[in-house]
PDB file of C-alpha atoms in Angstrom:
ATOM      1  CA  UNK A   1     -12.979 -29.077   2.444  1.00 54.00           C
ATOM      2  CA  UNK A   2     -13.496 -27.507   5.786  1.00 60.00           C
ATOM      3  CA  UNK A   3     -16.154 -29.237   5.693  1.00 58.00           C
ATOM      4  CA  UNK A   4     -14.651 -32.732   5.015  1.00 58.00           C
ATOM      5  CA  UNK A   5     -12.165 -32.198   7.318  1.00 59.00           C
ATOM      6  CA  UNK A   6     -14.026 -31.462  10.667  1.00 61.00           C
ATOM      7  CA  UNK A   7     -16.736 -34.776   9.206  1.00 60.00           C
ATOM      8  CA  UNK A   8     -13.256 -36.824   9.320  1.00 63.00           C
ATOM      9  CA  UNK A   9     -11.797 -35.177  12.684  1.00 62.00           C
ATOM     10  CA  UNK A  10     -15.011 -35.806  14.200  1.00 60.00           C
ATOM     11  CA  UNK A  11     -15.730 -39.865  13.202  1.00 60.00           C
ATOM     12  CA  UNK A  12     -11.917 -39.810  14.308  1.00 61.00           C
ATOM     13  CA  UNK A  13     -13.313 -38.366  17.920  1.00 56.00           C
ATOM     14  CA  UNK A  14     -15.982 -40.553  17.817  1.00 56.00           C
ATOM     15  CA  UNK A  15     -13.625 -43.549  16.908  1.00 58.00           C
ATOM     16  CA  UNK A  16     -11.120 -42.772  20.117  1.00 56.00           C
ATOM     17  CA  UNK A  17     -11.364 -45.447  22.367  1.00 56.00           C
ATOM     18  CA  UNK A  18     -11.338 -44.011  25.780  1.00 52.00           C
ATOM     19  CA  UNK A  19      -7.682 -44.205  27.527  1.00 51.00           C
ATOM     20  CA  UNK A  20      -8.260 -46.374  30.249  1.00 50.00           C
ATOM     21  CA  UNK A  21     -10.366 -49.321  28.970  1.00 48.00           C
ATOM     22  CA  UNK A  22     -11.253 -50.487  32.205  1.00 53.00           C
ATOM     23  CA  UNK A  23     -13.937 -48.730  33.189  1.00 66.00           C
ATOM     24  CA  UNK A  24     -14.890 -47.082  36.007  1.00 74.00           C
ATOM     25  CA  UNK A  25     -18.080 -47.916  37.013  1.00 82.00           C
ATOM     26  CA  UNK A  26     -18.163 -44.644  40.415  1.00 81.00           C
ATOM     27  CA  UNK A  27     -20.820 -42.578  38.979  1.00 83.00           C
ATOM     28  CA  UNK A  28     -21.788 -39.081  39.728  1.00 80.00           C
ATOM     29  CA  UNK A  29     -25.154 -37.432  39.639  1.00 76.00           C
ATOM     30  CA  UNK A  30     -25.449 -35.303  37.210  1.00 72.00           C
ATOM     31  CA  UNK A  31     -26.480 -32.161  39.219  1.00 78.00           C
ATOM     32  CA  UNK A  32     -23.550 -32.637  41.366  1.00 79.00           C
ATOM     33  CA  UNK A  33     -20.369 -29.858  41.204  1.00 88.00           C
ATOM     34  CA  UNK A  34     -16.998 -30.692  40.303  1.00 90.00           C
ATOM     35  CA  UNK A  35     -13.801 -30.397  42.038  1.00 93.00           C
ATOM     36  CA  UNK A  36     -10.506 -30.913  40.171  1.00 94.00           C
ATOM     37  CA  UNK A  37      -7.419 -32.143  42.148  1.00 96.00           C
ATOM     38  CA  UNK A  38      -4.970 -32.676  40.573  1.00 96.00           C
ATOM     39  CA  UNK A  39      -1.166 -34.246  41.785  1.00 98.00           C
ATOM     40  CA  UNK A  40       1.732 -35.137  40.681  1.00 98.00           C
ATOM     41  CA  UNK A  41      -0.011 -35.568  37.516  1.00 97.00           C
ATOM     42  CA  UNK A  42       2.298 -36.624  34.213  1.00 96.00           C
ATOM     43  CA  UNK A  43      -0.177 -36.963  31.107  1.00 95.00           C
ATOM     44  CA  UNK A  44       0.873 -39.367  28.933  1.00 93.00           C
ATOM     45  CA  UNK A  45       0.507 -40.311  25.229  1.00 88.00           C
ATOM     46  CA  UNK A  46      -0.440 -43.994  23.489  1.00 85.00           C
ATOM     47  CA  UNK A  47       2.514 -43.793  23.143  1.00 86.00           C
ATOM     48  CA  UNK A  48       3.742 -43.517  26.819  1.00 87.00           C
ATOM     49  CA  UNK A  49       5.597 -39.973  25.698  1.00 91.00           C
ATOM     50  CA  UNK A  50       4.998 -37.478  28.730  1.00 94.00           C
ATOM     51  CA  UNK A  51       3.087 -35.084  26.611  1.00 93.00           C
ATOM     52  CA  UNK A  52       1.848 -32.563  29.760  1.00 93.00           C
ATOM     53  CA  UNK A  53       3.570 -32.458  34.012  1.00 90.00           C
ATOM     54  CA  UNK A  54       4.175 -33.223  36.459  1.00 95.00           C
ATOM     55  CA  UNK A  55       0.586 -30.932  36.918  1.00 95.00           C
ATOM     56  CA  UNK A  56      -1.073 -29.660  40.718  1.00 96.00           C
ATOM     57  CA  UNK A  57      -3.706 -27.665  41.020  1.00 95.00           C
ATOM     58  CA  UNK A  58      -7.562 -27.880  42.671  1.00 96.00           C
ATOM     59  CA  UNK A  59     -10.122 -25.897  40.871  1.00 93.00           C
ATOM     60  CA  UNK A  60     -13.216 -26.311  43.355  1.00 94.00           C
ATOM     61  CA  UNK A  61     -16.415 -27.018  42.809  1.00 91.00           C
ATOM     62  CA  UNK A  62     -18.178 -22.902  41.153  1.00 86.00           C
ATOM     63  CA  UNK A  63     -15.451 -21.149  40.471  1.00 86.00           C
ATOM     64  CA  UNK A  64     -14.375 -20.533  37.005  1.00 81.00           C
ATOM     65  CA  UNK A  65     -11.215 -20.908  35.101  1.00 82.00           C
ATOM     66  CA  UNK A  66      -9.542 -20.330  31.679  1.00 81.00           C
ATOM     67  CA  UNK A  67      -6.245 -22.996  30.617  1.00 83.00           C
ATOM     68  CA  UNK A  68      -4.123 -19.693  28.746  1.00 83.00           C
ATOM     69  CA  UNK A  69      -0.713 -20.547  26.862  1.00 83.00           C
ATOM     70  CA  UNK A  70       2.018 -21.148  24.538  1.00 87.00           C
ATOM     71  CA  UNK A  71       1.484 -23.362  21.779  1.00 86.00           C
ATOM     72  CA  UNK A  72       2.018 -26.536  23.305  1.00 86.00           C
ATOM     73  CA  UNK A  73       2.415 -26.579  26.592  1.00 88.00           C
ATOM     74  CA  UNK A  74      -0.067 -29.271  27.088  1.00 89.00           C
ATOM     75  CA  UNK A  75      -3.850 -27.680  27.635  1.00 89.00           C
ATOM     76  CA  UNK A  76      -5.226 -29.801  25.020  1.00 89.00           C
ATOM     77  CA  UNK A  77      -3.767 -32.457  27.080  1.00 92.00           C
ATOM     78  CA  UNK A  78      -4.781 -31.529  29.789  1.00 93.00           C
ATOM     79  CA  UNK A  79      -8.159 -31.064  27.817  1.00 90.00           C
ATOM     80  CA  UNK A  80      -8.232 -34.325  26.791  1.00 89.00           C
ATOM     81  CA  UNK A  81      -7.183 -36.386  29.430  1.00 92.00           C
ATOM     82  CA  UNK A  82      -9.492 -35.215  31.418  1.00 91.00           C
ATOM     83  CA  UNK A  83     -11.876 -36.339  28.820  1.00 87.00           C
ATOM     84  CA  UNK A  84     -10.618 -39.514  29.255  1.00 85.00           C
ATOM     85  CA  UNK A  85      -8.898 -40.026  26.045  1.00 85.00           C
ATOM     86  CA  UNK A  86      -5.102 -39.664  26.019  1.00 90.00           C
ATOM     87  CA  UNK A  87      -3.913 -41.562  29.578  1.00 90.00           C
ATOM     88  CA  UNK A  88      -2.234 -40.251  33.271  1.00 94.00           C
ATOM     89  CA  UNK A  89       0.173 -40.829  35.367  1.00 94.00           C
ATOM     90  CA  UNK A  90       0.473 -39.830  39.220  1.00 96.00           C
ATOM     91  CA  UNK A  91      -3.497 -38.366  40.925  1.00 96.00           C
ATOM     92  CA  UNK A  92      -6.535 -36.779  38.868  1.00 96.00           C
ATOM     93  CA  UNK A  93     -10.061 -36.628  40.790  1.00 95.00           C
ATOM     94  CA  UNK A  94     -13.472 -35.893  40.314  1.00 92.00           C
ATOM     95  CA  UNK A  95     -14.821 -35.060  43.567  1.00 93.00           C
ATOM     96  CA  UNK A  96     -12.184 -37.495  45.257  1.00 92.00           C
ATOM     97  CA  UNK A  97     -12.448 -40.232  42.831  1.00 91.00           C
ATOM     98  CA  UNK A  98     -10.558 -40.534  40.347  1.00 94.00           C
ATOM     99  CA  UNK A  99     -10.231 -40.329  37.315  1.00 93.00           C
ATOM    100  CA  UNK A 100      -9.980 -43.386  36.290  1.00 91.00           C
ATOM    101  CA  UNK A 101     -12.502 -44.282  38.093  1.00 92.00           C
ATOM    102  CA  UNK A 102     -15.301 -43.348  36.717  1.00 88.00           C
ATOM    103  CA  UNK A 103     -17.246 -43.872  34.635  1.00 87.00           C
ATOM    104  CA  UNK A 104     -17.001 -42.100  31.477  1.00 84.00           C
ATOM    105  CA  UNK A 105     -20.469 -41.563  30.969  1.00 81.00           C
ATOM    106  CA  UNK A 106     -20.996 -40.713  34.039  1.00 82.00           C
ATOM    107  CA  UNK A 107     -18.351 -38.124  33.799  1.00 85.00           C
ATOM    108  CA  UNK A 108     -19.027 -36.789  30.602  1.00 81.00           C
ATOM    109  CA  UNK A 109     -22.202 -35.467  31.797  1.00 80.00           C
ATOM    110  CA  UNK A 110     -20.929 -32.615  33.859  1.00 80.00           C
ATOM    111  CA  UNK A 111     -18.558 -31.719  30.396  1.00 80.00           C
ATOM    112  CA  UNK A 112     -18.897 -29.716  27.724  1.00 74.00           C
ATOM    113  CA  UNK A 113     -16.263 -28.031  25.399  1.00 70.00           C
ATOM    114  CA  UNK A 114     -16.171 -25.031  23.300  1.00 68.00           C
ATOM    115  CA  UNK A 115     -13.046 -25.974  20.650  1.00 66.00           C
ATOM    116  CA  UNK A 116     -11.472 -22.380  19.284  1.00 66.00           C
ATOM    117  CA  UNK A 117     -13.121 -21.407  16.127  1.00 68.00           C
ATOM    118  CA  UNK A 118     -17.029 -22.917  17.113  1.00 67.00           C
ATOM    119  CA  UNK A 119     -19.713 -23.721  14.701  1.00 70.00           C
ATOM    120  CA  UNK A 120     -23.549 -22.934  15.708  1.00 65.00           C
ATOM    121  CA  UNK A 121     -24.997 -25.671  13.324  1.00 69.00           C
ATOM    122  CA  UNK A 122     -28.828 -24.556  14.218  1.00 62.00           C
ATOM    123  CA  UNK A 123     -30.774 -22.463  13.098  1.00 80.00           C
ATOM    124  CA  UNK A 124     -31.590 -21.102  17.086  1.00 85.00           C
ATOM    125  CA  UNK A 125     -29.552 -20.502  18.844  1.00 85.00           C
ATOM    126  CA  UNK A 126     -32.637 -22.429  21.790  1.00 88.00           C
ATOM    127  CA  UNK A 127     -32.270 -25.857  18.925  1.00 86.00           C
ATOM    128  CA  UNK A 128     -28.457 -25.291  19.210  1.00 82.00           C
ATOM    129  CA  UNK A 129     -28.518 -25.683  23.152  1.00 84.00           C
ATOM    130  CA  UNK A 130     -30.698 -28.453  23.489  1.00 85.00           C
ATOM    131  CA  UNK A 131     -29.034 -30.696  20.052  1.00 81.00           C
ATOM    132  CA  UNK A 132     -28.338 -32.445  23.139  1.00 75.00           C
ATOM    133  CA  UNK A 133     -31.822 -33.234  24.877  1.00 82.00           C
ATOM    134  CA  UNK A 134     -34.484 -31.871  22.805  1.00 85.00           C
ATOM    135  CA  UNK A 135     -36.985 -32.624  25.737  1.00 88.00           C
ATOM    136  CA  UNK A 136     -35.847 -30.832  27.873  1.00 88.00           C
ATOM    137  CA  UNK A 137     -37.755 -28.601  29.868  1.00 92.00           C
ATOM    138  CA  UNK A 138     -38.242 -24.064  29.828  1.00 92.00           C
ATOM    139  CA  UNK A 139     -36.262 -24.855  33.451  1.00 93.00           C
ATOM    140  CA  UNK A 140     -34.434 -26.541  32.377  1.00 90.00           C
ATOM    141  CA  UNK A 141     -32.860 -24.792  28.697  1.00 90.00           C
ATOM    142  CA  UNK A 142     -32.575 -21.586  31.641  1.00 90.00           C
ATOM    143  CA  UNK A 143     -30.417 -24.175  33.707  1.00 90.00           C
ATOM    144  CA  UNK A 144     -28.741 -24.249  30.769  1.00 87.00           C
ATOM    145  CA  UNK A 145     -28.228 -20.821  29.423  1.00 88.00           C
ATOM    146  CA  UNK A 146     -28.184 -19.758  33.290  1.00 87.00           C
ATOM    147  CA  UNK A 147     -25.205 -22.068  33.707  1.00 85.00           C
ATOM    148  CA  UNK A 148     -22.268 -21.279  30.025  1.00 82.00           C
ATOM    149  CA  UNK A 149     -22.837 -17.310  31.214  1.00 82.00           C
ATOM    150  CA  UNK A 150     -25.648 -16.987  28.012  1.00 84.00           C
ATOM    151  CA  UNK A 151     -27.556 -15.420  30.095  1.00 81.00           C
ATOM    152  CA  UNK A 152     -25.154 -12.242  31.053  1.00 83.00           C
ATOM    153  CA  UNK A 153     -26.251 -11.558  27.240  1.00 83.00           C
ATOM    154  CA  UNK A 154     -29.115 -12.933  26.152  1.00 84.00           C
ATOM    155  CA  UNK A 155     -31.211  -9.523  26.738  1.00 86.00           C
ATOM    156  CA  UNK A 156     -28.652  -8.077  24.512  1.00 87.00           C
ATOM    157  CA  UNK A 157     -29.965 -10.614  21.443  1.00 85.00           C
ATOM    158  CA  UNK A 158     -33.247  -9.098  19.414  1.00 87.00           C
ATOM    159  CA  UNK A 159     -35.167 -13.123  19.095  1.00 87.00           C
ATOM    160  CA  UNK A 160     -33.483 -13.693  22.509  1.00 85.00           C
ATOM    161  CA  UNK A 161     -33.319 -17.815  22.499  1.00 86.00           C
ATOM    162  CA  UNK A 162     -35.285 -17.830  19.704  1.00 86.00           C
TER     163      UNK A 162
END
């Protein structure tokens, strides 16, 4: 039953249109470090209801951040706005470019999301990391492990990535 529910959720997620039908064309190089800035940001539902805000923050490139708060405080809404699935008012800039002006494909190459109940579907850590790019080189695999901070606990895994 959980698998069916998860499949339905994934189908709904994949079919959800972008909150900003005008597709931006500005590109971010996949290697660019990312700074995120919000000014007087209000996140809104498809019906126009304010879900969170006003938010004002800057996340400098290379800085790790943890998003915590009570249930209903807007954590998921912020992540959905950053992913382009919820609309917003105010300013939400990525490297100085308004999010709605960015190419969604270019922006989403910078995103990853680990939910509350993560599951690893493939057999090995290597297989899971390479799901999106099975043809990645060993150097690209290592870079992905480093960027996800997996390299810190990798020596504790008896079989490593395999």
